[in-house]
Amino acid sequence: MATIVTMPRLSDTMTEGTVAAWLKKVGDKVSEGDILAEIETDKATMEFESFNEGTLLYIGIPEGETAPVDSLLAIIGNEGEDVSALISGGTTAPAAAESAPIATETKTTEAPAADLPKGVIVVTMPRLSDTMTEGTVATWLKKVGDKVVEGDILAEIETDKATMEFESFNEGTLLFIGIQEGNTAPVDSLLAIIGPAGTDISGIAENYKAGGAAPAATAAKEEAKVTSSESTEVIETISDGKRILASPLAKKIASDKGIQLTQVKGTGENGRIVKSDIENFTPPAAAAPSATTSKTSEAVKTESPKVFVPAGEVFTEEIKNSQMRKIIAKRLAESLFTAPHYNLVIEVTMDEAMQSRAVINSVPDTKVSFNDMVIKACALALKKHPKINSQWKEDAIIINHHVNVGVAVAVEDGLVVPVLRFTDAMSLSQIGTSVRDLAGRAKNKKLLPTEMEGSTFTVSNLGMFGITEFNSIINQPNSAILSVGAIVEKPVVKNGQIVVGNTMMLSLACDHRTIDGATGAQFLQTLKQYIENPVTMLA
């Protein structure tokens, strides 16, 4: 008897899922424990295994398409079994399945103008973050007429959080560019067209703009038909003719990390390389010099010539606002004008902290900054004062009992806030390592959107620039942000004597809707105790 498989709920906040890749195709035998597909949730891409045995009779959600939880994902049963009644009565997902030619023909009949030439793929503006509604093409790395291979970087796209590389999932020739460099367009707008060289695409762009998303849907169906006749596993061919099997997720992670699949031993079915193989792979040391050379060449390439300013003449320059700059302006203005800000300032003695840091950094391969110590102290203080770790909603105040500290990082185009998840459970050295990694990747535009989400409190430090005291704007939906100044050597009074001491100013900006003045003051007192006596952070 046939069994209906629905879109699973793979996380507590998941409401819909996207099929990243099918690892079985219609007609394949399925055993209990076999990986059916890789599904993208709101948090990660996860392998989905079968709990049934039989033959895969129907696929309800093609690769690349999204559907709500509990939608018809697939049907497994006996070979040759009639499942037409189940398909017509049980699906809420898109009806463009590999085993449903009637549904596909109906789609084509309804929108004949949207048919695409064979092999032509319409690429749309991707949604690269959960809050992204539009994107700006910062740079095209391919031009019309260039050959495109799967995995090639097509363009750099500015989202509301970062500038990210957008790679191609198709092969062919770049036939058309729909959004020019510097231009902004909504998500799902026509970005490019890829297909066989010389293909006539006249009218496709116009039809797309006039007819909405029909071409994209048709392109997805065409791609699904092409891939359905082949194995759903990614195959790379190397110079010696050896074929390498790797899951799409493993291939993507390997590409992100710069790992060559030829060096990885697969542990999956038939030697297939899976996610865990990439994560556990240790790259050879020989790869380091080339990476360094690449970074150096990038640095040289990004240097821009200085603008010549004529002496004695009025001269202005107009710089177009980047997508990041627009979002910074919008969100900080919203925060400042919707949340009633007030600031509390406290001076902290840093002598003990400086001595403790020197001892910690004497341990081999350990490097901890004063900012790391402040972050750790904040995490512990937030556990004692959970009202600071809150957010405002019209009908309720949300108290977060988990601590995710966001660390403000200045980048070329503005500011990003990578997040240290469960900061209170991290050691000082773990915080130091994580901050350096996140800050480095932020400046190289390599942060993932998920690494900039979920903060419950934010720390901003300008002490390295010699700024002794400043006030920050709250990074909503947080209720508070801590501004950290420079350590200053100056005369202080100790035991009735004037001596030379080291102090640091901390300024806490609070949202008065959620945090009263006394609550913020108590938090700063606890924070001061932790920083002035670092050993108490070990208690």
Coordinates of C-alpha atoms in Angstrom, one line a residue:
M1 CA 0.0 0.0 0.0
A2 CA 1.3 3.4 -1.0
T3 CA 2.5 5.8 1.8
I4 CA 2.3 9.6 1.6
V5 CA 5.4 11.4 2.7
T6 CA 4.9 15.1 3.7
M7 CA 7.2 18.0 4.1
P8 CA 8.7 17.4 7.6
R9 CA 9.0 20.0 10.4
L10 CA 12.8 19.9 10.9
S11 CA 13.1 22.8 13.4
D12 CA 10.8 24.3 16.0
T13 CA 10.4 27.5 14.0
M14 CA 10.1 25.9 10.5
T15 CA 6.9 26.7 8.7
E16 CA 8.0 25.8 5.1
G17 CA 10.9 24.0 3.5
T18 CA 12.7 24.1 0.2
V19 CA 13.9 20.9 -1.6
A20 CA 17.6 21.6 -2.2
A21 CA 18.2 18.3 -3.9
W22 CA 16.5 14.9 -4.5
L23 CA 18.9 12.0 -3.9
K24 CA 16.3 9.5 -5.3
K25 CA 14.3 9.8 -8.5
V26 CA 10.9 8.4 -9.5
G27 CA 11.2 4.6 -10.0
D28 CA 14.2 4.2 -7.6
K29 CA 14.0 1.6 -4.9
V30 CA 13.9 3.1 -1.4
S31 CA 15.0 1.3 1.8
E32 CA 14.3 2.5 5.4
G33 CA 17.1 4.9 6.3
D34 CA 17.9 6.0 2.7
I35 CA 18.4 9.7 2.2
L36 CA 15.5 10.9 0.1
A37 CA 16.3 14.5 -0.2
E38 CA 18.2 17.5 1.2
I39 CA 15.8 20.1 2.6
E40 CA 16.5 23.7 3.4
T41 CA 14.8 24.9 6.6
D42 CA 14.9 28.4 8.2
K43 CA 18.1 27.4 10.0
A44 CA 20.1 24.9 7.9
T45 CA 20.1 22.4 5.0
M46 CA 19.4 18.9 6.4
E47 CA 19.3 15.4 5.0
F48 CA 15.8 13.8 5.1
E49 CA 15.7 10.1 5.4
S50 CA 13.0 7.6 4.6
F51 CA 11.1 5.7 7.2
N52 CA 9.4 3.5 4.6
E53 CA 10.4 0.9 2.1
G54 CA 9.3 0.5 -1.5
T55 CA 9.5 2.4 -4.8
L56 CA 9.5 6.2 -5.2
L57 CA 6.3 6.6 -7.2
Y58 CA 5.8 10.3 -7.2
I59 CA 7.6 13.6 -6.3
G60 CA 5.4 16.4 -5.2
I61 CA 7.9 19.2 -4.7
P62 CA 10.6 19.5 -7.4
E63 CA 14.1 20.7 -6.6
G64 CA 14.4 24.4 -5.8
E65 CA 10.7 24.8 -4.9
T66 CA 9.3 25.7 -1.5
A67 CA 6.2 24.4 0.2
P68 CA 4.6 24.6 3.7
V69 CA 5.1 22.0 6.3
D70 CA 2.9 18.9 5.8
S71 CA 2.6 19.5 2.0
L72 CA 2.8 16.4 -0.2
L73 CA 6.5 15.7 -0.6
A74 CA 6.5 12.2 -2.2
I75 CA 4.6 8.9 -2.4
I76 CA 6.3 5.6 -1.8
G77 CA 4.6 2.2 -2.6
N78 CA 4.8 -0.9 -4.6
E79 CA 6.2 -0.7 -8.1
G80 CA 3.5 0.0 -10.7
E81 CA 0.9 0.9 -8.0
D82 CA -1.8 3.5 -9.1
V83 CA -1.4 6.6 -6.9
S84 CA -3.5 9.0 -9.0
A85 CA -6.2 9.2 -6.3
L86 CA -3.6 10.1 -3.7
I87 CA -2.1 12.8 -5.9
S88 CA -5.4 14.4 -6.7
G89 CA -6.7 14.2 -3.2
G90 CA -3.6 14.8 -1.0
T91 CA -1.3 17.4 -2.5
T92 CA -1.0 21.0 -1.4
A93 CA 2.4 21.4 -3.1
P94 CA 3.1 22.6 -6.7
A95 CA 1.8 20.1 -9.2
A96 CA 4.9 20.0 -11.4
A97 CA 6.2 16.6 -10.5
E98 CA 8.4 14.3 -12.6
S99 CA 5.8 11.6 -12.5
A100 CA 2.9 14.0 -13.4
P101 CA 3.1 14.9 -17.1
I102 CA -0.5 15.8 -17.2
A103 CA 0.0 18.6 -14.7
T104 CA 3.0 19.9 -16.6
E105 CA 1.1 20.0 -19.8
T106 CA -1.7 21.9 -18.1
K107 CA 0.8 24.5 -16.9
T108 CA 2.3 24.9 -20.4
T109 CA -1.1 25.3 -21.9
E110 CA -2.1 27.9 -19.5
A111 CA 0.9 30.1 -20.2
P112 CA 2.2 29.3 -23.7
A113 CA 4.0 32.7 -23.9
A114 CA 6.2 31.7 -21.0
D115 CA 7.7 28.7 -22.8
L116 CA 11.5 28.9 -23.0
P117 CA 13.9 27.5 -25.6
K118 CA 15.5 24.2 -24.6
G119 CA 18.3 24.6 -22.1
V120 CA 17.5 28.2 -21.3
I121 CA 17.3 29.1 -17.6
V122 CA 15.8 32.3 -16.1
V123 CA 17.8 33.4 -13.0
T124 CA 16.0 35.7 -10.6
M125 CA 17.2 38.0 -7.8
P126 CA 17.7 35.5 -4.9
R127 CA 16.5 36.0 -1.3
L128 CA 19.8 35.9 0.6
S129 CA 18.5 36.7 4.0
D130 CA 15.3 36.3 5.9
T131 CA 14.5 40.0 5.9
M132 CA 15.7 40.8 2.3
T133 CA 13.0 42.3 0.0
E134 CA 15.3 43.8 -2.6
G135 CA 18.9 43.5 -3.7
T136 CA 21.5 45.6 -5.4
V137 CA 24.0 44.2 -7.9
A138 CA 27.3 45.4 -6.7
T139 CA 29.5 43.8 -9.3
W140 CA 29.0 41.4 -12.3
L141 CA 31.8 38.9 -12.4
K142 CA 30.6 37.5 -15.7
K143 CA 29.5 39.5 -18.8
V144 CA 27.2 38.6 -21.6
G145 CA 28.7 35.9 -23.8
D146 CA 30.9 34.4 -21.0
K147 CA 30.8 30.7 -20.4
V148 CA 29.2 29.8 -17.0
V149 CA 30.0 26.6 -15.1
E150 CA 28.0 25.3 -12.1
G151 CA 29.6 26.9 -9.0
D152 CA 30.9 30.0 -10.8
I153 CA 30.3 33.3 -9.1
L154 CA 27.9 35.3 -11.3
A155 CA 27.7 38.5 -9.3
E156 CA 28.2 40.2 -5.9
I157 CA 24.8 41.2 -4.5
E158 CA 24.2 43.7 -1.7
T159 CA 21.5 42.6 0.7
D160 CA 20.1 44.4 3.7
K161 CA 22.8 42.8 5.8
A162 CA 25.9 42.2 3.7
T163 CA 27.4 42.0 0.3
M164 CA 27.4 38.3 -0.8
E165 CA 28.7 36.3 -3.7
F166 CA 25.9 34.7 -5.8
E167 CA 27.0 31.5 -7.5
S168 CA 25.4 29.8 -10.5
F169 CA 23.6 26.5 -10.2
N170 CA 23.4 26.1 -14.0
E171 CA 25.8 25.7 -16.9
G172 CA 25.8 27.4 -20.3
T173 CA 26.4 30.9 -21.7
L174 CA 25.4 34.2 -20.0
L175 CA 22.9 35.4 -22.6
F176 CA 21.2 38.4 -20.9
I177 CA 21.7 40.6 -17.8
G178 CA 18.5 42.0 -16.4
I179 CA 19.9 44.2 -13.6
Q180 CA 22.9 46.3 -14.3
E181 CA 25.7 47.0 -11.8
G182 CA 24.5 49.5 -9.1
N183 CA 20.8 49.0 -9.8
T184 CA 18.4 47.7 -7.2
A185 CA 15.5 45.3 -7.8
P186 CA 13.0 43.3 -5.7
V187 CA 13.5 39.7 -4.9
D188 CA 12.5 37.4 -7.8
S189 CA 13.1 40.1 -10.4
L190 CA 14.8 38.9 -13.6
L191 CA 18.5 38.9 -12.9
A192 CA 20.0 37.0 -15.9
I193 CA 19.3 34.4 -18.5
I194 CA 21.7 31.4 -19.1
G195 CA 21.5 29.0 -21.9
P196 CA 23.2 27.5 -25.0
A197 CA 25.4 30.0 -26.9
G198 CA 23.5 31.6 -29.8
T199 CA 20.1 30.9 -28.5
D200 CA 17.5 33.4 -29.5
I201 CA 16.0 34.9 -26.3
S202 CA 14.3 37.8 -27.9
G203 CA 11.0 38.5 -26.1
I204 CA 11.9 36.4 -23.0
A205 CA 12.8 39.4 -20.8
E206 CA 9.7 41.4 -22.0
N207 CA 7.4 38.4 -21.4
Y208 CA 8.9 37.9 -18.0
K209 CA 8.3 41.5 -17.0
A210 CA 4.8 41.5 -18.4
G211 CA 3.8 38.0 -17.3
G212 CA 5.2 37.9 -13.8
A213 CA 6.9 34.7 -12.5
A214 CA 5.6 32.3 -15.3
P215 CA 9.0 32.0 -17.0
A216 CA 10.8 31.3 -13.7
A217 CA 8.3 28.5 -13.0
T218 CA 8.7 27.1 -16.5
A219 CA 12.5 27.3 -16.2
A220 CA 12.3 25.3 -12.9
K221 CA 10.2 22.7 -14.6
E222 CA 12.6 22.4 -17.6
E223 CA 15.5 22.1 -15.2
A224 CA 13.6 19.4 -13.2
K225 CA 13.0 17.5 -16.4
V226 CA 16.6 17.6 -17.3
T227 CA 17.9 16.6 -13.9
S228 CA 15.2 13.9 -13.6
S229 CA 16.8 11.8 -16.4
E230 CA 20.1 12.0 -14.6
S231 CA 21.4 11.0 -11.2
T232 CA 20.5 13.6 -8.6
E233 CA 24.0 13.4 -7.1
V234 CA 26.5 16.1 -8.2
I235 CA 29.3 14.6 -10.4
E236 CA 32.6 16.2 -11.0
T237 CA 35.0 14.9 -13.6
I238 CA 38.7 15.5 -13.1
S239 CA 41.7 15.3 -15.4
D240 CA 42.3 11.6 -15.0
G241 CA 38.7 10.8 -15.8
K242 CA 37.8 9.7 -12.3
R243 CA 34.2 10.5 -11.3
I244 CA 33.4 12.0 -7.9
L245 CA 30.0 11.7 -6.3
A246 CA 29.1 14.4 -3.8
S247 CA 25.9 15.8 -2.4
P248 CA 25.0 19.3 -3.4
L249 CA 25.3 20.5 0.2
A250 CA 28.7 18.9 0.5
K251 CA 29.8 20.5 -2.8
K252 CA 28.6 24.0 -1.6
I253 CA 30.4 23.7 1.7
A254 CA 33.6 22.5 0.0
S255 CA 33.4 25.5 -2.4
D256 CA 32.9 27.9 0.5
K257 CA 35.9 26.5 2.4
G258 CA 38.1 26.2 -0.7
I259 CA 38.3 22.4 -0.4
Q260 CA 38.9 20.3 -3.5
L261 CA 36.7 17.3 -3.6
T262 CA 39.5 15.2 -5.1
Q263 CA 41.2 15.3 -1.7
V264 CA 38.1 14.2 0.3
K265 CA 37.2 10.5 0.9
G266 CA 33.5 10.0 0.8
T267 CA 31.7 7.9 3.5
G268 CA 28.3 7.9 2.0
E269 CA 26.5 5.4 -0.3
N270 CA 28.8 4.3 -3.2
G271 CA 31.6 6.5 -1.8
R272 CA 29.5 9.7 -2.0
I273 CA 30.9 12.7 -0.3
V274 CA 28.5 14.0 2.3
K275 CA 28.4 17.1 4.6
S276 CA 30.2 15.4 7.5
D277 CA 33.1 14.4 5.2
I278 CA 33.7 18.1 4.3
E279 CA 33.3 19.3 7.9
N280 CA 35.8 16.7 9.2
F281 CA 38.3 17.2 6.4
T282 CA 41.7 18.7 7.3
P283 CA 43.1 20.6 4.3
P284 CA 46.8 20.2 3.4
A285 CA 49.2 23.0 4.6
A286 CA 50.4 23.6 1.0
A287 CA 47.2 25.4 0.2
A288 CA 48.1 28.3 2.5
P289 CA 50.6 30.2 0.2
S290 CA 48.1 30.4 -2.7
A291 CA 45.4 31.7 -0.4
T292 CA 47.8 34.4 0.8
T293 CA 48.7 35.3 -2.8
S294 CA 45.0 35.5 -3.7
K295 CA 44.3 37.8 -0.8
T296 CA 47.2 40.1 -1.7
S297 CA 46.1 40.4 -5.3
E298 CA 42.6 41.2 -4.1
A299 CA 43.9 43.9 -1.9
V300 CA 45.8 45.4 -4.8
K301 CA 42.8 45.2 -7.1
T302 CA 40.5 47.0 -4.6
E303 CA 42.7 50.1 -4.3
S304 CA 41.0 53.0 -5.9
P305 CA 42.7 56.1 -7.2
K306 CA 42.4 59.4 -5.2
V307 CA 40.0 62.1 -6.6
F308 CA 41.9 65.2 -7.9
V309 CA 40.6 68.3 -6.1
P310 CA 41.4 71.6 -7.9
A311 CA 42.9 74.2 -5.5
G312 CA 40.7 77.1 -4.9
E313 CA 37.6 75.6 -6.5
V314 CA 34.3 74.3 -5.1
F315 CA 34.3 70.6 -5.6
T316 CA 31.7 68.0 -4.6
E317 CA 31.4 64.3 -5.2
E318 CA 28.2 62.3 -5.1
I319 CA 28.5 58.7 -3.9
K320 CA 25.5 56.5 -4.5
N321 CA 24.2 54.9 -1.3
S322 CA 24.8 51.2 -1.1
Q323 CA 22.0 48.8 -0.1
M324 CA 23.8 48.3 3.3
R325 CA 23.9 52.1 3.8
K326 CA 20.2 52.5 3.0
I327 CA 19.3 49.8 5.5
I328 CA 21.6 51.2 8.2
A329 CA 19.9 54.6 7.8
K330 CA 16.4 53.1 7.8
R331 CA 16.8 50.9 10.8
L332 CA 18.8 53.2 13.0
A333 CA 16.3 56.0 12.3
E334 CA 13.4 53.7 13.2
S335 CA 15.2 52.7 16.4
L336 CA 16.0 56.2 17.5
F337 CA 12.6 57.6 16.7
T338 CA 10.5 54.6 18.0
A339 CA 12.4 53.5 21.1
P340 CA 12.8 56.2 23.9
H341 CA 16.6 56.0 24.5
Y342 CA 18.4 57.0 27.6
N343 CA 22.0 56.4 28.5
L344 CA 23.7 55.3 31.7
V345 CA 27.5 55.9 32.1
I346 CA 29.9 54.1 34.5
E347 CA 33.7 54.3 35.0
V348 CA 35.5 50.9 35.4
T349 CA 38.9 50.4 36.9
M350 CA 41.0 48.2 34.6
D351 CA 44.1 47.4 36.6
E352 CA 43.1 43.9 37.6
A353 CA 41.7 43.2 34.1
M354 CA 45.0 44.2 32.6
Q355 CA 47.0 41.9 34.9
S356 CA 44.6 39.0 34.3
R357 CA 44.7 39.4 30.5
A358 CA 48.5 39.3 30.6
V359 CA 48.4 36.0 32.5
I360 CA 45.8 34.5 30.2
N361 CA 47.7 35.5 27.1
S362 CA 50.9 33.9 28.5
V363 CA 49.3 30.5 27.8
P364 CA 50.5 29.2 24.3
D365 CA 48.1 29.7 21.4
T366 CA 45.8 31.9 23.5
K367 CA 44.9 35.5 22.7
V368 CA 42.2 37.3 24.6
S369 CA 41.4 41.0 24.1
F370 CA 39.8 43.5 26.6
N371 CA 36.7 43.4 24.3
D372 CA 36.5 39.6 24.8
M373 CA 36.5 40.1 28.5
V374 CA 33.8 42.8 28.3
I375 CA 31.6 40.4 26.1
K376 CA 32.0 37.6 28.6
A377 CA 31.2 39.9 31.5
C378 CA 28.1 41.1 29.7
A379 CA 26.9 37.6 29.1
L380 CA 27.2 36.7 32.7
A381 CA 25.6 40.0 33.9
L382 CA 22.7 39.4 31.5
K383 CA 21.9 36.1 33.1
K384 CA 21.6 37.9 36.4
H385 CA 19.5 40.7 34.9
P386 CA 17.3 39.1 32.3
K387 CA 15.2 42.2 31.9
I388 CA 18.1 43.8 30.0
N389 CA 18.0 40.8 27.7
S390 CA 14.5 41.6 26.4
Q391 CA 12.6 43.0 23.5
W392 CA 9.5 45.1 23.1
K393 CA 6.3 44.0 21.4
E394 CA 3.0 46.0 21.5
D395 CA 1.2 43.4 23.6
A396 CA 4.1 41.9 25.6
I397 CA 7.7 42.2 26.6
I398 CA 9.8 39.2 25.6
I399 CA 12.4 38.1 28.1
N400 CA 15.2 36.1 26.5
H401 CA 16.7 33.5 28.8
H402 CA 19.3 32.6 26.3
V403 CA 22.2 35.0 25.7
N404 CA 23.3 35.8 22.2
V405 CA 25.7 38.8 22.2
G406 CA 26.0 40.7 18.9
V407 CA 29.4 42.4 18.3
A408 CA 29.4 45.5 16.1
V409 CA 32.1 45.3 13.3
A410 CA 33.0 48.2 11.1
V411 CA 33.3 47.2 7.4
E412 CA 34.1 49.2 4.3
D413 CA 30.4 49.9 3.4
G414 CA 29.1 50.4 7.0
L415 CA 28.4 48.2 9.9
V416 CA 27.5 44.5 10.5
V417 CA 26.7 42.7 13.8
P418 CA 27.7 39.1 13.8
V419 CA 26.3 37.1 16.7
L420 CA 28.0 34.9 19.3
R421 CA 25.3 32.3 20.2
F422 CA 25.0 31.2 23.8
T423 CA 27.8 33.5 24.8
D424 CA 27.4 32.8 28.5
A425 CA 28.5 29.2 27.9
M426 CA 31.7 30.2 26.0
S427 CA 35.1 30.6 27.6
L428 CA 37.2 33.7 27.1
S429 CA 39.4 32.0 24.6
Q430 CA 36.4 30.7 22.7
I431 CA 34.9 34.2 22.6
G432 CA 38.3 35.6 21.3
T433 CA 38.6 32.9 18.6
S434 CA 35.0 33.4 17.4
V435 CA 35.1 37.2 17.4
R436 CA 38.3 37.2 15.3
D437 CA 36.8 34.7 12.9
L438 CA 33.5 36.5 12.5
A439 CA 35.1 39.9 12.2
G440 CA 37.6 38.7 9.6
R441 CA 34.9 37.1 7.5
A442 CA 32.7 40.2 7.9
K443 CA 35.4 42.4 6.4
N444 CA 35.9 39.9 3.6
K445 CA 32.1 39.8 3.0
K446 CA 32.0 36.1 3.8
L447 CA 29.5 36.1 6.7
L448 CA 26.3 34.0 6.3
P449 CA 23.0 35.7 7.0
T450 CA 22.3 33.2 9.8
E451 CA 25.5 34.5 11.5
M452 CA 24.0 38.0 11.8
E453 CA 20.6 37.0 13.2
G454 CA 19.2 36.3 16.7
S455 CA 21.2 38.8 18.9
T456 CA 19.7 39.6 22.3
F457 CA 22.2 42.3 23.3
T458 CA 24.9 44.2 21.4
V459 CA 28.4 45.5 22.3
S460 CA 30.1 48.3 20.3
N461 CA 33.7 49.2 21.0
L462 CA 35.5 52.2 19.6
G463 CA 38.3 52.1 22.2
M464 CA 40.9 51.0 19.6
F465 CA 40.4 54.4 17.9
G466 CA 41.1 56.3 21.1
I467 CA 37.5 57.2 21.7
T468 CA 37.0 57.5 25.5
E469 CA 33.2 57.7 25.7
F470 CA 30.3 57.6 23.2
N471 CA 26.6 56.6 23.0
S472 CA 25.2 54.1 20.5
I473 CA 21.8 53.7 18.9
I474 CA 20.0 50.5 20.0
N475 CA 20.2 47.6 17.6
Q476 CA 16.5 46.6 17.6
P477 CA 14.9 44.3 18.5
N478 CA 17.4 44.4 21.3
S479 CA 16.5 46.6 24.3
A480 CA 20.1 47.7 25.1
I481 CA 23.5 48.3 23.6
L482 CA 26.8 48.8 25.5
S483 CA 29.3 51.3 24.2
V484 CA 32.9 50.6 25.2
G485 CA 35.6 53.3 25.3
A486 CA 39.4 53.3 25.4
I487 CA 41.4 52.4 28.5
V488 CA 42.9 55.7 29.8
E489 CA 45.9 56.0 32.2
K490 CA 45.2 58.9 34.6
P491 CA 45.5 60.0 38.3
V492 CA 42.9 58.2 40.5
V493 CA 42.3 58.1 44.2
K494 CA 42.9 54.8 46.0
N495 CA 42.8 54.5 49.8
G496 CA 42.9 58.3 50.1
Q497 CA 46.1 58.5 47.9
I498 CA 46.4 59.9 44.4
V499 CA 48.0 57.2 42.2
V500 CA 48.3 56.4 38.5
G501 CA 45.5 54.1 37.5
N502 CA 43.8 52.7 34.3
T503 CA 40.1 53.3 33.7
M504 CA 37.5 52.7 31.0
M505 CA 34.1 54.3 30.4
L506 CA 31.1 52.2 29.6
S507 CA 27.8 53.7 28.3
L508 CA 24.6 51.6 28.3
A509 CA 21.8 52.8 26.0
C510 CA 18.5 51.5 27.1
D511 CA 14.9 51.3 25.7
H512 CA 12.8 52.9 28.4
R513 CA 9.8 50.8 27.2
T514 CA 11.4 47.7 28.5
I515 CA 14.2 48.8 30.9
D516 CA 13.8 51.2 33.8
G517 CA 16.7 53.3 35.0
A518 CA 17.2 51.4 38.2
T519 CA 17.3 48.1 36.3
G520 CA 19.9 49.4 33.9
A521 CA 22.0 50.8 36.8
Q522 CA 21.9 47.4 38.6
F523 CA 23.1 45.7 35.4
L524 CA 26.0 48.1 35.1
Q525 CA 27.0 47.6 38.8
T526 CA 27.2 43.8 38.2
L527 CA 29.1 44.3 34.9
K528 CA 31.6 46.6 36.7
Q529 CA 32.2 43.9 39.4
Y530 CA 32.9 41.3 36.8
I531 CA 35.3 43.5 34.8
E532 CA 37.2 44.9 37.8
N533 CA 37.5 41.4 39.3
P534 CA 37.9 39.0 36.3
V535 CA 38.4 36.0 38.6
T536 CA 34.7 36.3 39.6
M537 CA 33.7 35.3 36.0
L538 CA 35.1 31.8 36.8
A539 CA 32.7 31.4 39.8

